[in-house]
Tab-separated table of N, CA and C in Angstrom:
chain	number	residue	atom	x	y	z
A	1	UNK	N	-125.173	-182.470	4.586
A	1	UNK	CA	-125.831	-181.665	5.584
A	1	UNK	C	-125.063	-181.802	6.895
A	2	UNK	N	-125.096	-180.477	7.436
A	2	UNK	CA	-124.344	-180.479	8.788
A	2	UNK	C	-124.811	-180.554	10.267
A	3	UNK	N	-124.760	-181.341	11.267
A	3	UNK	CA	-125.484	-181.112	12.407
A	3	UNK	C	-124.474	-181.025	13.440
A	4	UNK	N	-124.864	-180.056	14.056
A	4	UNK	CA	-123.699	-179.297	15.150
A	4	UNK	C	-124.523	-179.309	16.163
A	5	UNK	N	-124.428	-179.899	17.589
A	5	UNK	CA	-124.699	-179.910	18.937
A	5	UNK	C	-123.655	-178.672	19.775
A	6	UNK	N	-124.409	-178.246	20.310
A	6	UNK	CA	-123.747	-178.105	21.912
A	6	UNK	C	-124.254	-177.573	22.850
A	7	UNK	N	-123.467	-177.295	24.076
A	7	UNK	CA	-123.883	-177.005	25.662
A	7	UNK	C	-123.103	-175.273	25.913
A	8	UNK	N	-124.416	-175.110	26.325
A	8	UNK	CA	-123.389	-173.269	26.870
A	8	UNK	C	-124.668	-173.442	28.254
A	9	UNK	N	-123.555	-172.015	29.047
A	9	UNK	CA	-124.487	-171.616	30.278
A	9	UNK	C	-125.256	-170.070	30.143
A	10	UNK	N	-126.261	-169.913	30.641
A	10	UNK	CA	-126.742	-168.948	30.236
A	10	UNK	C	-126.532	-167.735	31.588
A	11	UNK	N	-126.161	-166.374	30.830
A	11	UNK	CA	-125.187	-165.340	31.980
A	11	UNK	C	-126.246	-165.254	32.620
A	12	UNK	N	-126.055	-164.768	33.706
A	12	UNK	CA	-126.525	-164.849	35.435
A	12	UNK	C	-127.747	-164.170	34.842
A	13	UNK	N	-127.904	-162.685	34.492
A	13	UNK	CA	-128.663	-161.909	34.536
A	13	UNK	C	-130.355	-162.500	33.338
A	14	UNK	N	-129.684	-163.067	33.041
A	14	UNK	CA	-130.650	-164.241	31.828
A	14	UNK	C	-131.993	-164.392	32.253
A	15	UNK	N	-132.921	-164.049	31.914
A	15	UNK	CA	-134.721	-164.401	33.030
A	15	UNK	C	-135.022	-165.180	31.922
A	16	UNK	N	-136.540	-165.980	32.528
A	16	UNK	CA	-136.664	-166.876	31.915
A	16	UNK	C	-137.570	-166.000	30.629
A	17	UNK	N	-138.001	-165.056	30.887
A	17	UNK	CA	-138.702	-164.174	29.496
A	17	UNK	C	-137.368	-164.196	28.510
A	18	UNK	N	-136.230	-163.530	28.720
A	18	UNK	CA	-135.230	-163.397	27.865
A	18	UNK	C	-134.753	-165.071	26.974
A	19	UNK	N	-134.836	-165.755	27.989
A	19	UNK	CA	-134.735	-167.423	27.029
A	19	UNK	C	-135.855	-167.379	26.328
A	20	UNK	N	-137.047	-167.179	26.396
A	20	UNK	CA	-138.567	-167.591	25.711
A	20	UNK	C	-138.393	-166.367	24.404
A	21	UNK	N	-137.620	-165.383	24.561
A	21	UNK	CA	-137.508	-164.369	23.462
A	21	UNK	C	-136.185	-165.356	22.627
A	22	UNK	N	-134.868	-165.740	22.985
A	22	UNK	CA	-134.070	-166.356	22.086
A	22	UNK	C	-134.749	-167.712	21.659
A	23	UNK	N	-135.353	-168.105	22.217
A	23	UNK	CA	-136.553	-169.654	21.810
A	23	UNK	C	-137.184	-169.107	20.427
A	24	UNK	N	-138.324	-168.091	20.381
A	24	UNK	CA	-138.896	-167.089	19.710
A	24	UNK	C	-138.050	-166.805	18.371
A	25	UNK	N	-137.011	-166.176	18.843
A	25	UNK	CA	-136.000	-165.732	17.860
A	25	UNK	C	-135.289	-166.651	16.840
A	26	UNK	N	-134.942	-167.326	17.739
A	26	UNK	CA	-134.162	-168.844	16.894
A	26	UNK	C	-134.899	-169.519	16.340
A	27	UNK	N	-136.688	-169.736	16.589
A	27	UNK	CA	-137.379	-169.898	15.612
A	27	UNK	C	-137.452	-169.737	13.794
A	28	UNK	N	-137.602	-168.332	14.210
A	28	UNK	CA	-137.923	-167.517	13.197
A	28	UNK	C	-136.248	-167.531	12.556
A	29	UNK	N	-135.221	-166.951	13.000
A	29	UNK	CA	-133.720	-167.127	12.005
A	29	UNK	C	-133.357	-168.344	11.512
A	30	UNK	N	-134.146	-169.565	12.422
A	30	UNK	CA	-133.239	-170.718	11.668
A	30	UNK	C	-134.315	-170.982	10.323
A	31	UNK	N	-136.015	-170.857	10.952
A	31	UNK	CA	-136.542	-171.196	9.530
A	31	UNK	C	-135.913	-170.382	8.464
A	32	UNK	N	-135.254	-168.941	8.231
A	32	UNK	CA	-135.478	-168.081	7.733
A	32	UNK	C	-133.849	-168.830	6.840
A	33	UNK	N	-133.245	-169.459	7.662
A	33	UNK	CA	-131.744	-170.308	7.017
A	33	UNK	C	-132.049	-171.500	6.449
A	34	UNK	N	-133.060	-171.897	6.600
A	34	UNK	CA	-133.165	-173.638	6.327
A	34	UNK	C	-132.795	-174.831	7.534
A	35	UNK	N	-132.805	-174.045	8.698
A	35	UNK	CA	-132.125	-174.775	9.732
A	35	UNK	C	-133.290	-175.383	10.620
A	36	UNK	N	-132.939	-177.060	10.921
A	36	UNK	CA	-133.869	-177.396	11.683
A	36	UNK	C	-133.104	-177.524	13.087
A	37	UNK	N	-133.988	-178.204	14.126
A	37	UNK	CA	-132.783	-178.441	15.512
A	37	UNK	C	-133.893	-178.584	16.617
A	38	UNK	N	-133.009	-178.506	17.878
A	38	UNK	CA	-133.912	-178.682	18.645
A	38	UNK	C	-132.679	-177.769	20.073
A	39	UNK	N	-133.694	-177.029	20.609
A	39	UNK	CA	-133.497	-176.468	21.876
A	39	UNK	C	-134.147	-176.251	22.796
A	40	UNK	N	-133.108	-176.778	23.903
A	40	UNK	CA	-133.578	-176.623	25.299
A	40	UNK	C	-133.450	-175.962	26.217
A	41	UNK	N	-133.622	-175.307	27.042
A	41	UNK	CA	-133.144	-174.594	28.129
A	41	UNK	C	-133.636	-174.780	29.253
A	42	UNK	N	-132.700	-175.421	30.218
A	42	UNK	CA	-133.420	-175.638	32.382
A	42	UNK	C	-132.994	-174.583	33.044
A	43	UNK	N	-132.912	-172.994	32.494
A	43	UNK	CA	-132.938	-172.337	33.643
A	43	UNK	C	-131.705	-172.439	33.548
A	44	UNK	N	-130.725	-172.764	33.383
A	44	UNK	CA	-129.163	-172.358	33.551
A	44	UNK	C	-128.098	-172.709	32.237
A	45	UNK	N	-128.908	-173.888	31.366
A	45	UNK	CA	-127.946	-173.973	30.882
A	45	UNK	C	-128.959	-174.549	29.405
A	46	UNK	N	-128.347	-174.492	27.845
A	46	UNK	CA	-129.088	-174.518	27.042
A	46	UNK	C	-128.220	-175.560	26.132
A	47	UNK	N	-129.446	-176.544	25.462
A	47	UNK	CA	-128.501	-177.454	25.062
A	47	UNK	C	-129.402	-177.447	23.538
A	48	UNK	N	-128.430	-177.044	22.791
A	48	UNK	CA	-129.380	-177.162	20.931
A	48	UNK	C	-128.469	-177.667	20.029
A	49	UNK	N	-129.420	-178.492	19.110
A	49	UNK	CA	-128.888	-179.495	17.749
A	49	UNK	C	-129.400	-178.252	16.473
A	50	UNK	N	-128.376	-178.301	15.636
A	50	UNK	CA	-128.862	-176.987	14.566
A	50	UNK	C	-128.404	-178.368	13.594
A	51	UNK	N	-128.947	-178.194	12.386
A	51	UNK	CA	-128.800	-179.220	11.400
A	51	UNK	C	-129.472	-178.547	9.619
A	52	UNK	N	-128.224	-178.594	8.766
A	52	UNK	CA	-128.845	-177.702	7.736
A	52	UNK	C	-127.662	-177.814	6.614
A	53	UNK	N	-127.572	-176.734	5.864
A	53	UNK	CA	-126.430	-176.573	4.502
A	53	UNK	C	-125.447	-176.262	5.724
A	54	UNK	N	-124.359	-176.630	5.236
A	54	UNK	CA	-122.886	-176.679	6.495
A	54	UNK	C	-123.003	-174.774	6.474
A	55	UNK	N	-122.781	-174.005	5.754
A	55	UNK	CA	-122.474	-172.426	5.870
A	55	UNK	C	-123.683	-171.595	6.903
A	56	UNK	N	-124.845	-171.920	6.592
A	56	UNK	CA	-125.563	-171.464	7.855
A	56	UNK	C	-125.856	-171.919	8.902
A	57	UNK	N	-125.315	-173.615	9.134
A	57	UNK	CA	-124.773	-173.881	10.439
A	57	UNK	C	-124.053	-173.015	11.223
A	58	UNK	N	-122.814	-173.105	10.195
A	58	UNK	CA	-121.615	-172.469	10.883
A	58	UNK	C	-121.556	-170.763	11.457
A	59	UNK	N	-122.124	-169.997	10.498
A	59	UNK	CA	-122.480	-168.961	10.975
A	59	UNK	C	-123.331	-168.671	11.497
A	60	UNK	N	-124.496	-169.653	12.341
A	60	UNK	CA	-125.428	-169.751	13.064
A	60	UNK	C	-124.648	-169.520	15.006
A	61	UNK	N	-124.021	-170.868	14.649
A	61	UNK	CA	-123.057	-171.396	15.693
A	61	UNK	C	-122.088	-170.138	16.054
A	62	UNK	N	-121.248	-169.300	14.938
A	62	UNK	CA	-120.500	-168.047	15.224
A	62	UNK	C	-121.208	-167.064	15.892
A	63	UNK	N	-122.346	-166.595	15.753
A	63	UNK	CA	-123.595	-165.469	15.926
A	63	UNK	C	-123.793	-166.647	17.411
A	64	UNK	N	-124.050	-167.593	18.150
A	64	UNK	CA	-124.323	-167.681	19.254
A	64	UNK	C	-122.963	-168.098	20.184
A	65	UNK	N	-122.139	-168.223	19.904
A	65	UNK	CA	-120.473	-167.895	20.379
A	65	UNK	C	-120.612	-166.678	20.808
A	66	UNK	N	-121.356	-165.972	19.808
A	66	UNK	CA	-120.624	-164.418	20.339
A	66	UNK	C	-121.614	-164.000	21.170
A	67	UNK	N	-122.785	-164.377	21.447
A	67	UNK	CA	-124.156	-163.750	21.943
A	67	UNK	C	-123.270	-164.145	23.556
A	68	UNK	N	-123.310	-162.704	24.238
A	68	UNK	CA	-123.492	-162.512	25.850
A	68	UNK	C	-124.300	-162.761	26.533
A	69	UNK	N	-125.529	-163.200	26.175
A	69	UNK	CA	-126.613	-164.008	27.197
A	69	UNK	C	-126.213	-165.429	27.463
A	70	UNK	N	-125.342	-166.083	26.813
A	70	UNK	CA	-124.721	-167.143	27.416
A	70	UNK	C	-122.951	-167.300	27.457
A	71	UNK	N	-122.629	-168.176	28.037
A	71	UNK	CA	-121.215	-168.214	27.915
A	71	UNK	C	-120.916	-170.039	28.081
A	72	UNK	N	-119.531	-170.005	28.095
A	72	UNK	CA	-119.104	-171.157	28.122
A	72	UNK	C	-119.784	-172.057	27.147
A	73	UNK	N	-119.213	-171.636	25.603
A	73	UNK	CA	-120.278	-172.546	24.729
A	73	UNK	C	-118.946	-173.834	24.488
A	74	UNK	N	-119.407	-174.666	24.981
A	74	UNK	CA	-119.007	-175.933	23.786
A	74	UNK	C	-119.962	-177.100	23.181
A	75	UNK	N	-118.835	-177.115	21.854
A	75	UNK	CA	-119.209	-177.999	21.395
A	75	UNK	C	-119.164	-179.764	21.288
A	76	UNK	N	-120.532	-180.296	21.196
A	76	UNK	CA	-120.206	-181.832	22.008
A	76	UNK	C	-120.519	-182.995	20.299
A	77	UNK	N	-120.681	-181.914	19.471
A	77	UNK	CA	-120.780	-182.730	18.382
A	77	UNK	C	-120.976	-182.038	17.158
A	78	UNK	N	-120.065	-182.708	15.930
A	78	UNK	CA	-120.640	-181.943	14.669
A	78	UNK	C	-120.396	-183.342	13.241
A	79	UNK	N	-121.239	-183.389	12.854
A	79	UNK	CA	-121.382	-184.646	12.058
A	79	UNK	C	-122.006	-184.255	10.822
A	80	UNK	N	-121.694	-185.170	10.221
A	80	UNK	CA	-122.070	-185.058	8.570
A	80	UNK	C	-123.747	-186.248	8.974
A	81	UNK	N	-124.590	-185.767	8.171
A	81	UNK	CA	-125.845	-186.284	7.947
A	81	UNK	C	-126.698	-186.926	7.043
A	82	UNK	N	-127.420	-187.927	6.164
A	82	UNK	CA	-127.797	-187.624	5.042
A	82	UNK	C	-129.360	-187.077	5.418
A	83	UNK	N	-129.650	-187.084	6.043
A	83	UNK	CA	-131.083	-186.848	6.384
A	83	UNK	C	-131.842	-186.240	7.878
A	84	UNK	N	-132.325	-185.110	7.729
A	84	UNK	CA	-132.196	-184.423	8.743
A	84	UNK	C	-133.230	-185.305	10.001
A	85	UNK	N	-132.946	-185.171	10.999
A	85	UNK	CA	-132.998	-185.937	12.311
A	85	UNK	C	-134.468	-185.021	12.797
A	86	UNK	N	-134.829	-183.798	12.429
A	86	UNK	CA	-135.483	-182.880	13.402
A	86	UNK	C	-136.468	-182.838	12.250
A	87	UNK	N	-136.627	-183.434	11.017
A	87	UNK	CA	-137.704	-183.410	10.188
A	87	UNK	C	-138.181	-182.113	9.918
A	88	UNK	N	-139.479	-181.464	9.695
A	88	UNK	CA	-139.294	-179.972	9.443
A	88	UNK	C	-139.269	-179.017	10.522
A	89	UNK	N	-139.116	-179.304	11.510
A	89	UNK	CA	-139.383	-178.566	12.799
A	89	UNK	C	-137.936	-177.206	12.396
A	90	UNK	N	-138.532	-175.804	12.673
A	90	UNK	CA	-137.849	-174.868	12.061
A	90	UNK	C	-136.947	-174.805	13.453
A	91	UNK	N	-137.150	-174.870	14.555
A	91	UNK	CA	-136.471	-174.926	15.367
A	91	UNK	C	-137.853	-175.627	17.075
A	92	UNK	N	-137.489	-176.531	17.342
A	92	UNK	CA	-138.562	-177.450	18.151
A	92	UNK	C	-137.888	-176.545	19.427
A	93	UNK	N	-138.671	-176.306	20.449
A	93	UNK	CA	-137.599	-175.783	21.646
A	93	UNK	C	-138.203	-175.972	22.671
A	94	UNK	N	-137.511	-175.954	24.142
A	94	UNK	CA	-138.672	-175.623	25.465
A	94	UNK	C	-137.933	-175.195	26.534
A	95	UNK	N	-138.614	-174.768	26.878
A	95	UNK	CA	-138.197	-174.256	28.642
A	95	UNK	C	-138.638	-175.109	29.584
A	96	UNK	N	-137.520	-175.611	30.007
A	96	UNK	CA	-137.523	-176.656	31.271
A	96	UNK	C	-137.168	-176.020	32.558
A	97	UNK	N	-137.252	-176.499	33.502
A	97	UNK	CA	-137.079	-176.020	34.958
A	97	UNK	C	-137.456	-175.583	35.789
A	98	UNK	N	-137.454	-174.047	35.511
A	98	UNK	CA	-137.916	-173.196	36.404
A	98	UNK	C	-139.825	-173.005	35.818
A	99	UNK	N	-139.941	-173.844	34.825
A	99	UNK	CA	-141.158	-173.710	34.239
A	99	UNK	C	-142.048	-174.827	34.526
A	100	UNK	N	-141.523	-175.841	33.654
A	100	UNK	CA	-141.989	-177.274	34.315
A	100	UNK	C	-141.484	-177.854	35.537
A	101	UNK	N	-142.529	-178.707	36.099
A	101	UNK	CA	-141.790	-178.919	37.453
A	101	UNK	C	-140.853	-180.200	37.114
A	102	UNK	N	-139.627	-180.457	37.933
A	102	UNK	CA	-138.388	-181.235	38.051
A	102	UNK	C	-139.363	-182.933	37.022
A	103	UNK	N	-140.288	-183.338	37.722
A	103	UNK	CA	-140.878	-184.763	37.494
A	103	UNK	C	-141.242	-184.354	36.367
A	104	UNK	N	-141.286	-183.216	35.672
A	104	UNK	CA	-141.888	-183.362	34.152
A	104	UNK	C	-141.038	-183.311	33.234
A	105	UNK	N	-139.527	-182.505	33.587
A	105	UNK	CA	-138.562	-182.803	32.623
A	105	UNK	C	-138.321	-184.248	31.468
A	106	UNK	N	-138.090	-185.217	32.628
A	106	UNK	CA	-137.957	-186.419	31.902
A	106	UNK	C	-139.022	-186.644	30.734
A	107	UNK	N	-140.160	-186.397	31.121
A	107	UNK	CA	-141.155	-186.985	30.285
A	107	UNK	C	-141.583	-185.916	28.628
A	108	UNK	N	-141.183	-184.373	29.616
A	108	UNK	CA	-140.824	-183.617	28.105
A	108	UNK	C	-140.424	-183.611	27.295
A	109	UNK	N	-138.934	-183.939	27.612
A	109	UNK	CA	-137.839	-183.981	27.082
A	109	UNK	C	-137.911	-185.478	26.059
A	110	UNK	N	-138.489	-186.345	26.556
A	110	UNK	CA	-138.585	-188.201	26.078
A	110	UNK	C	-139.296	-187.784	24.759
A	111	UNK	N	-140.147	-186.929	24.970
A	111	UNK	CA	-141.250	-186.733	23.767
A	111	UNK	C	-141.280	-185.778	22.979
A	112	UNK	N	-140.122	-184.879	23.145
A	112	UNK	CA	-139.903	-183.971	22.050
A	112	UNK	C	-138.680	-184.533	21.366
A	113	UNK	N	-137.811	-186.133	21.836
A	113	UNK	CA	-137.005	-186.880	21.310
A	113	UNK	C	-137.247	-187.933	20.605
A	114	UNK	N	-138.764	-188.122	20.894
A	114	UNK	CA	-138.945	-189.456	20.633
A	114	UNK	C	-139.296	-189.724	18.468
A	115	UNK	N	-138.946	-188.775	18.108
A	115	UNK	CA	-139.305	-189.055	16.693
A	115	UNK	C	-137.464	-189.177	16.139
A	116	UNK	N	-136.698	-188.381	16.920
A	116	UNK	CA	-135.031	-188.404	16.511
A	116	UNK	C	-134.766	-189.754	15.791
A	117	UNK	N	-134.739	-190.074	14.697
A	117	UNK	CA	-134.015	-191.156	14.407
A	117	UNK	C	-132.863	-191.663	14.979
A	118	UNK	N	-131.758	-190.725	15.159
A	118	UNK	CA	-130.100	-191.304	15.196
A	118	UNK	C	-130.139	-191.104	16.591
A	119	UNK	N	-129.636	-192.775	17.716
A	119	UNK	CA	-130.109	-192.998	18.994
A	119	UNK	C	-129.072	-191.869	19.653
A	120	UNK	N	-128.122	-191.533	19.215
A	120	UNK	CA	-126.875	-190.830	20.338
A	120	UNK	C	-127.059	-189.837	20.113
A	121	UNK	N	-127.799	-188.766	19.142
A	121	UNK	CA	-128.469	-187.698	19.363
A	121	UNK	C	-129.754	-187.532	20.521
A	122	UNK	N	-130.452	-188.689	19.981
A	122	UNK	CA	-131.976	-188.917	21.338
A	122	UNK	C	-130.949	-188.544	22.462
A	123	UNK	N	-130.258	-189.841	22.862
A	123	UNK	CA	-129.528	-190.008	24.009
A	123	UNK	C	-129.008	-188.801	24.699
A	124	UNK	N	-128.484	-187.609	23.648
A	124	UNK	CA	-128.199	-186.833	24.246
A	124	UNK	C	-128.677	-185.916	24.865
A	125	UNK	N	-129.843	-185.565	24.028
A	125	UNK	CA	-131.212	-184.820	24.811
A	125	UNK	C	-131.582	-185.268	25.985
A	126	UNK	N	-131.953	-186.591	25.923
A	126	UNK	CA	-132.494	-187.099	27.232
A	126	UNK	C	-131.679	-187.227	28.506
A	127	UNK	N	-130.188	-187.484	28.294
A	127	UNK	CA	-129.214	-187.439	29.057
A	127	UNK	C	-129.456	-186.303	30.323
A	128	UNK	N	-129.161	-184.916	29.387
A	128	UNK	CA	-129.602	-183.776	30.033
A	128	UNK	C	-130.601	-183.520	30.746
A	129	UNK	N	-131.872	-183.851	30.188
A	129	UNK	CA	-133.288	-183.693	30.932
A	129	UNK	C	-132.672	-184.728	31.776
A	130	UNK	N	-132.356	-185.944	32.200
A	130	UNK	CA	-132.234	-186.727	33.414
A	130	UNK	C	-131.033	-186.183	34.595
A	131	UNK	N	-130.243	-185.615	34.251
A	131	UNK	CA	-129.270	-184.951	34.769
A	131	UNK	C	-130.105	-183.787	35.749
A	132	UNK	N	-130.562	-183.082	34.943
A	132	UNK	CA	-131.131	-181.890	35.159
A	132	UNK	C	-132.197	-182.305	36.589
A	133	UNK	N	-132.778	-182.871	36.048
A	133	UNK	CA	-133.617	-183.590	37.208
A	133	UNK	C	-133.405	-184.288	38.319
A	134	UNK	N	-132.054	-184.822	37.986
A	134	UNK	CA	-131.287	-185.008	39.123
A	134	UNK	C	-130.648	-183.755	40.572
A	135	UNK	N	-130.269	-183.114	39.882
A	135	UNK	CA	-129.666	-181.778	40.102
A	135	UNK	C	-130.510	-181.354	41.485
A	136	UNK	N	-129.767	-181.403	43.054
A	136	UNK	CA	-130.466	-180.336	43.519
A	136	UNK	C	-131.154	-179.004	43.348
A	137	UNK	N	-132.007	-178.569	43.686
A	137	UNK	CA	-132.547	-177.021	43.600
A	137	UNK	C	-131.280	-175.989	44.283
């Protein structure tokens, strides 16, 4: 099983309805692949773990490369698995930022991580939510 991380920014024109529709969306396509994961988005920038059979990873990952609502995608990890990290969650997701206020990130983010088995995946989620929160307005 394959689990592929990464970080993209989301294009200027991006509202936070249009993230809550790809949240929505990525729901429904990854259950529809076998794909579990987890995504986030603070209002500028979106950080998701996809984890599944390596072929609808990969063409998961191609199909959001190419999507123009974000740019600058990289990737910060792709690893072999024996056991999926995100349990059945078809795709776990949230909108941080401009939604929750700054002091709630951390504690969102802690608890939609806190079942992750493998610590440098947690770590990486949480990384972000603390960053993020750092981050002037």
């Amino acid at each position: 099983m394959l689990q592929l991380t990464y970080i993209s920014t989301a294009a200027p024109s991006l509202s936070i309805y249009d993230a809550e529709m790809i949240l929505e969306t990525s729901r429904r396509n990854n259950s529809h692949a076998g794909l579990t994961g987890l995504l986030v988005f603070d209002g500028t920038r979106f950080l998701q773990a996809l984890e599944g059979d390596q072929i609808p990873v990969e063409d998961t990952y191609l199909r959001i490369c190419a999507d123009t609502r974000h740019r600058a995608v990289v990737e910060l990890s792709r690893r072999s698995v024996n056991a999926r990290q995100f349990g059945g969650w078809a795709m776990a997701s949230q909108v941080i930022g401009p939604i929750i206020g700054k002091g709630d990130i951390v504690g969102t983010v802690d608890a939609l991580t806190e079942t992750i088995p493998e610590p440098n995946t947690r770590a990486l989620f949480r990384s972000f939510a603390r960053l993020r929160a750092a981050w002037p307005d």
